[in-house]
Amino acid sequence: MSCEDRLSSLAEVAGARDYLAQAVTLAGAVPAGAADPARWVRIGVLGAGAMGRGIAMAFAQTGRSVVLADPSAQSLDAARAHLAGLAARARKKGTLDEAGEAALMARFAFVPGVEGFAGCDLVVEAVPEILGLKQHVMAQIEGVVGPQALICTNTSTLDMDAIGSALADPSRFIGTHFFIPAQVNRLLEVIPAQATSAQTLADVLALTRALGKQAVVAANGDGFIGNRLFDRFHQEAMYLVEEGAWPEDVDAALEAWGMAIGPFRALDLVGNDIPWGVRVQRAERPVPPHQPRVGDALCEAGLYGQKTGRGWYLYDEATPKGRPYEEARALILRESQALGITRRTICPAEIVGRCVVALIVEGLAMLREGRAARASDIDMVYVTGYGFPAAKAGPMRLADELGLTEVLDLARHYGQISGRSQTVWALTEAAQ
């Protein structure tokens, strides 16, 4: 049986549960000398969008008071309603009684500006992924909070050192990358900047544990661990679509293999415009990286996903979970033609193989670059935060199971047959 066939048919990796439990312990270890997390009782969150609301609830449901700030009164009203809905849902499920629901909502304060952060012990900014904006709000926050307060950014891709450069005291600055929905998803990437003190790192790791999160320390670098992997994963999915697969083919193959959600359903859920914005910024680099074209074309047409009712799928009352539709298909066909690609039928085994091997190759590159401390950190991140099947233990452990030499041979094979993604697959050599 070929490596591709073994990969696509593998049900589980022996010892996966124990391996992942140990990975969580290693990744989230709290250094000696960390402060008692009970000292952080008043938390500020800047940005009342989906991520900011989730972060606010993640802190409030552990008994901390939260100041949620946003200059938009409409966003604050929507956040208040959303949080009240989460609290009401918890009461209906029986995890809160009526008094507990009222107490939870009483922990929130909603304010229009950063001035409300005075007296906060820790502030997390969750504003859009625009470097200049994040630098601007960092300086504003520092001008309001006390000298002992920690200042955190929820950036998912941007340069930590560049963001922290806006602070007079960057030693208390650190990245805390939550995952949607932040009040539920247990993964939290902790990213120290070059100037972040060892004490700040230790304290945030202790606080992460107190929040019931699974921490992993990631090195500063584009996408850190999780989004760098996810970016490569959905890149390969888009290359497959440019070459002949349909989004529903890719999602169906990967979900049947065990992924909690296929890449295109995930992109529509998150919003296609978010990774598009990152790709646009990357394209402005002196040497732009190779990137698929079809995702940009989708966004240029305003097809952002569930938020607009159309993305890779169409969302309406009849099919709230999405369905294929002609506009997206026509757009995909136009892009394939513009790229000079003769579309072909792509089987599920190749879909699974290319997307999963892409994760493995990217993980190997990260280890070589020192972006992750250990292979098990990469596995923990992708299982916990991105829906990789726990029974298969994670992309790096899976590579060990299949045989790394065979996996890299398969990667070279995909480089030969995939055309548009051949430039990316050339990175296989650098990953060894």
PDB file of N, CA and C in Angstrom, residues 263-313:
ATOM      1  N   PRO A 263     -11.610  22.956   5.364  1.00  0.00           N
ATOM      2  CA  PRO A 263     -10.984  24.279   5.269  1.00  0.00           C
ATOM      3  C   PRO A 263     -11.902  25.358   4.714  1.00  0.00           C
ATOM      4  N   PHE A 264     -12.767  25.022   3.759  1.00  0.00           N
ATOM      5  CA  PHE A 264     -13.618  26.052   3.175  1.00  0.00           C
ATOM      6  C   PHE A 264     -14.790  26.405   4.085  1.00  0.00           C
ATOM      7  N   ARG A 265     -15.328  25.427   4.787  1.00  0.00           N
ATOM      8  CA  ARG A 265     -16.352  25.746   5.793  1.00  0.00           C
ATOM      9  C   ARG A 265     -15.743  26.604   6.899  1.00  0.00           C
ATOM     10  N   ALA A 266     -14.506  26.285   7.269  1.00  0.00           N
ATOM     11  CA  ALA A 266     -13.830  27.057   8.313  1.00  0.00           C
ATOM     12  C   ALA A 266     -13.577  28.496   7.854  1.00  0.00           C
ATOM     13  N   LEU A 267     -13.137  28.668   6.617  1.00  0.00           N
ATOM     14  CA  LEU A 267     -12.878  30.010   6.097  1.00  0.00           C
ATOM     15  C   LEU A 267     -14.159  30.833   6.039  1.00  0.00           C
ATOM     16  N   ASP A 268     -15.254  30.229   5.606  1.00  0.00           N
ATOM     17  CA  ASP A 268     -16.527  30.942   5.569  1.00  0.00           C
ATOM     18  C   ASP A 268     -16.984  31.326   6.971  1.00  0.00           C
ATOM     19  N   LEU A 269     -16.691  30.479   7.948  1.00  0.00           N
ATOM     20  CA  LEU A 269     -17.072  30.757   9.334  1.00  0.00           C
ATOM     21  C   LEU A 269     -16.264  31.912   9.902  1.00  0.00           C
ATOM     22  N   VAL A 270     -14.960  31.878   9.706  1.00  0.00           N
ATOM     23  CA  VAL A 270     -14.074  32.932  10.215  1.00  0.00           C
ATOM     24  C   VAL A 270     -14.281  34.238   9.460  1.00  0.00           C
ATOM     25  N   GLY A 271     -14.505  34.132   8.167  1.00  0.00           N
ATOM     26  CA  GLY A 271     -14.590  35.305   7.289  1.00  0.00           C
ATOM     27  C   GLY A 271     -13.422  35.303   6.331  1.00  0.00           C
ATOM     28  N   ASN A 272     -13.687  35.114   5.056  1.00  0.00           N
ATOM     29  CA  ASN A 272     -12.612  35.041   4.065  1.00  0.00           C
ATOM     30  C   ASN A 272     -11.799  36.327   3.978  1.00  0.00           C
ATOM     31  N   ASP A 273     -12.415  37.445   4.382  1.00  0.00           N
ATOM     32  CA  ASP A 273     -11.721  38.719   4.306  1.00  0.00           C
ATOM     33  C   ASP A 273     -10.579  38.839   5.302  1.00  0.00           C
ATOM     34  N   ILE A 274     -10.619  38.061   6.380  1.00  0.00           N
ATOM     35  CA  ILE A 274      -9.559  38.163   7.395  1.00  0.00           C
ATOM     36  C   ILE A 274      -8.231  37.615   6.860  1.00  0.00           C
ATOM     37  N   PRO A 275      -8.165  36.346   6.391  1.00  0.00           N
ATOM     38  CA  PRO A 275      -6.897  35.905   5.793  1.00  0.00           C
ATOM     39  C   PRO A 275      -6.561  36.635   4.502  1.00  0.00           C
ATOM     40  N   TRP A 276      -7.566  37.126   3.797  1.00  0.00           N
ATOM     41  CA  TRP A 276      -7.311  37.911   2.583  1.00  0.00           C
ATOM     42  C   TRP A 276      -6.506  39.158   2.928  1.00  0.00           C
ATOM     43  N   GLY A 277      -6.884  39.846   4.019  1.00  0.00           N
ATOM     44  CA  GLY A 277      -6.149  41.030   4.430  1.00  0.00           C
ATOM     45  C   GLY A 277      -4.690  40.729   4.711  1.00  0.00           C
ATOM     46  N   VAL A 278      -4.437  39.561   5.308  1.00  0.00           N
ATOM     47  CA  VAL A 278      -3.057  39.150   5.577  1.00  0.00           C
ATOM     48  C   VAL A 278      -2.328  38.882   4.268  1.00  0.00           C
ATOM     49  N   ARG A 279      -2.994  38.211   3.323  1.00  0.00           N
ATOM     50  CA  ARG A 279      -2.361  37.922   2.027  1.00  0.00           C
ATOM     51  C   ARG A 279      -2.028  39.207   1.280  1.00  0.00           C
ATOM     52  N   VAL A 280      -2.906  40.197   1.365  1.00  0.00           N
ATOM     53  CA  VAL A 280      -2.659  41.480   0.697  1.00  0.00           C
ATOM     54  C   VAL A 280      -1.401  42.131   1.264  1.00  0.00           C
ATOM     55  N   GLN A 281      -1.253  42.087   2.591  1.00  0.00           N
ATOM     56  CA  GLN A 281      -0.058  42.661   3.209  1.00  0.00           C
ATOM     57  C   GLN A 281       1.200  41.900   2.803  1.00  0.00           C
ATOM     58  N   ARG A 282       1.092  40.581   2.711  1.00  0.00           N
ATOM     59  CA  ARG A 282       2.252  39.785   2.297  1.00  0.00           C
ATOM     60  C   ARG A 282       2.650  40.094   0.857  1.00  0.00           C
ATOM     61  N   ALA A 283       1.663  40.358   0.029  1.00  0.00           N
ATOM     62  CA  ALA A 283       1.946  40.640  -1.388  1.00  0.00           C
ATOM     63  C   ALA A 283       2.724  41.933  -1.565  1.00  0.00           C
ATOM     64  N   GLU A 284       2.729  42.778  -0.557  1.00  0.00           N
ATOM     65  CA  GLU A 284       3.452  44.047  -0.641  1.00  0.00           C
ATOM     66  C   GLU A 284       4.914  43.924  -0.235  1.00  0.00           C
ATOM     67  N   ARG A 285       5.345  42.734   0.175  1.00  0.00           N
ATOM     68  CA  ARG A 285       6.741  42.538   0.565  1.00  0.00           C
ATOM     69  C   ARG A 285       7.647  42.653  -0.658  1.00  0.00           C
ATOM     70  N   PRO A 286       8.925  42.987  -0.445  1.00  0.00           N
ATOM     71  CA  PRO A 286       9.861  43.077  -1.575  1.00  0.00           C
ATOM     72  C   PRO A 286       9.915  41.800  -2.400  1.00  0.00           C
ATOM     73  N   VAL A 287       9.849  40.649  -1.737  1.00  0.00           N
ATOM     74  CA  VAL A 287       9.778  39.371  -2.448  1.00  0.00           C
ATOM     75  C   VAL A 287       8.484  38.685  -1.994  1.00  0.00           C
ATOM     76  N   PRO A 288       7.388  38.920  -2.704  1.00  0.00           N
ATOM     77  CA  PRO A 288       6.106  38.360  -2.262  1.00  0.00           C
ATOM     78  C   PRO A 288       6.127  36.838  -2.265  1.00  0.00           C
ATOM     79  N   PRO A 289       5.501  36.207  -1.272  1.00  0.00           N
ATOM     80  CA  PRO A 289       5.434  34.739  -1.263  1.00  0.00           C
ATOM     81  C   PRO A 289       4.446  34.234  -2.304  1.00  0.00           C
ATOM     82  N   HIS A 290       4.613  32.989  -2.703  1.00  0.00           N
ATOM     83  CA  HIS A 290       3.672  32.369  -3.639  1.00  0.00           C
ATOM     84  C   HIS A 290       2.364  32.116  -2.902  1.00  0.00           C
ATOM     85  N   GLN A 291       1.245  32.565  -3.480  1.00  0.00           N
ATOM     86  CA  GLN A 291      -0.057  32.409  -2.847  1.00  0.00           C
ATOM     87  C   GLN A 291      -1.094  32.052  -3.902  1.00  0.00           C
ATOM     88  N   PRO A 292      -2.122  31.261  -3.526  1.00  0.00           N
ATOM     89  CA  PRO A 292      -3.178  30.946  -4.493  1.00  0.00           C
ATOM     90  C   PRO A 292      -3.958  32.194  -4.852  1.00  0.00           C
ATOM     91  N   ARG A 293      -4.532  32.209  -6.037  1.00  0.00           N
ATOM     92  CA  ARG A 293      -5.246  33.372  -6.539  1.00  0.00           C
ATOM     93  C   ARG A 293      -6.750  33.328  -6.242  1.00  0.00           C
ATOM     94  N   VAL A 294      -7.330  32.134  -6.187  1.00  0.00           N
ATOM     95  CA  VAL A 294      -8.782  32.012  -6.159  1.00  0.00           C
ATOM     96  C   VAL A 294      -9.403  32.625  -4.901  1.00  0.00           C
ATOM     97  N   GLY A 295      -8.734  32.544  -3.752  1.00  0.00           N
ATOM     98  CA  GLY A 295      -9.275  33.127  -2.529  1.00  0.00           C
ATOM     99  C   GLY A 295      -9.352  34.636  -2.601  1.00  0.00           C
ATOM    100  N   ASP A 296      -8.358  35.266  -3.244  1.00  0.00           N
ATOM    101  CA  ASP A 296      -8.396  36.716  -3.417  1.00  0.00           C
ATOM    102  C   ASP A 296      -9.558  37.111  -4.331  1.00  0.00           C
ATOM    103  N   ALA A 297      -9.757  36.343  -5.408  1.00  0.00           N
ATOM    104  CA  ALA A 297     -10.846  36.648  -6.340  1.00  0.00           C
ATOM    105  C   ALA A 297     -12.198  36.562  -5.638  1.00  0.00           C
ATOM    106  N   LEU A 298     -12.346  35.595  -4.762  1.00  0.00           N
ATOM    107  CA  LEU A 298     -13.591  35.438  -4.004  1.00  0.00           C
ATOM    108  C   LEU A 298     -13.872  36.692  -3.176  1.00  0.00           C
ATOM    109  N   CYS A 299     -12.835  37.185  -2.499  1.00  0.00           N
ATOM    110  CA  CYS A 299     -13.004  38.363  -1.641  1.00  0.00           C
ATOM    111  C   CYS A 299     -13.190  39.637  -2.450  1.00  0.00           C
ATOM    112  N   GLU A 300     -12.515  39.724  -3.585  1.00  0.00           N
ATOM    113  CA  GLU A 300     -12.690  40.890  -4.455  1.00  0.00           C
ATOM    114  C   GLU A 300     -14.134  41.001  -4.943  1.00  0.00           C
ATOM    115  N   ALA A 301     -14.823  39.861  -4.983  1.00  0.00           N
ATOM    116  CA  ALA A 301     -16.238  39.839  -5.372  1.00  0.00           C
ATOM    117  C   ALA A 301     -17.155  40.055  -4.169  1.00  0.00           C
ATOM    118  N   GLY A 302     -16.570  40.269  -2.987  1.00  0.00           N
ATOM    119  CA  GLY A 302     -17.369  40.513  -1.792  1.00  0.00           C
ATOM    120  C   GLY A 302     -17.957  39.277  -1.159  1.00  0.00           C
ATOM    121  N   LEU A 303     -17.430  38.104  -1.494  1.00  0.00           N
ATOM    122  CA  LEU A 303     -17.971  36.840  -0.986  1.00  0.00           C
ATOM    123  C   LEU A 303     -17.176  36.416   0.252  1.00  0.00           C
ATOM    124  N   TYR A 304     -17.493  37.032   1.385  1.00  0.00           N
ATOM    125  CA  TYR A 304     -16.688  36.860   2.590  1.00  0.00           C
ATOM    126  C   TYR A 304     -17.077  35.647   3.432  1.00  0.00           C
ATOM    127  N   GLY A 305     -18.213  35.020   3.125  1.00  0.00           N
ATOM    128  CA  GLY A 305     -18.601  33.855   3.922  1.00  0.00           C
ATOM    129  C   GLY A 305     -19.934  34.058   4.608  1.00  0.00           C
ATOM    130  N   GLN A 306     -20.079  33.475   5.782  1.00  0.00           N
ATOM    131  CA  GLN A 306     -21.364  33.517   6.475  1.00  0.00           C
ATOM    132  C   GLN A 306     -21.804  34.943   6.778  1.00  0.00           C
ATOM    133  N   LYS A 307     -20.865  35.834   7.043  1.00  0.00           N
ATOM    134  CA  LYS A 307     -21.217  37.217   7.397  1.00  0.00           C
ATOM    135  C   LYS A 307     -21.903  37.957   6.250  1.00  0.00           C
ATOM    136  N   THR A 308     -21.646  37.528   5.001  1.00  0.00           N
ATOM    137  CA  THR A 308     -22.286  38.169   3.844  1.00  0.00           C
ATOM    138  C   THR A 308     -23.310  37.252   3.181  1.00  0.00           C
ATOM    139  N   GLY A 309     -23.473  36.046   3.711  1.00  0.00           N
ATOM    140  CA  GLY A 309     -24.429  35.099   3.146  1.00  0.00           C
ATOM    141  C   GLY A 309     -23.897  34.314   1.961  1.00  0.00           C
ATOM    142  N   ARG A 310     -22.708  34.672   1.489  1.00  0.00           N
ATOM    143  CA  ARG A 310     -22.094  33.982   0.352  1.00  0.00           C
ATOM    144  C   ARG A 310     -20.587  33.975   0.533  1.00  0.00           C
ATOM    145  N   GLY A 311     -19.984  32.869   0.269  1.00  0.00           N
ATOM    146  CA  GLY A 311     -18.540  32.722   0.306  1.00  0.00           C
ATOM    147  C   GLY A 311     -18.188  31.561  -0.596  1.00  0.00           C
ATOM    148  N   TRP A 312     -17.521  30.578  -0.056  1.00  0.00           N
ATOM    149  CA  TRP A 312     -17.326  29.336  -0.813  1.00  0.00           C
ATOM    150  C   TRP A 312     -18.656  28.611  -0.961  1.00  0.00           C
ATOM    151  N   TYR A 313     -19.578  28.906  -0.020  1.00  0.00           N
ATOM    152  CA  TYR A 313     -20.925  28.338  -0.039  1.00  0.00           C
ATOM    153  C   TYR A 313     -21.947  29.468   0.075  1.00  0.00           C
TER     154      TYR A 313
END
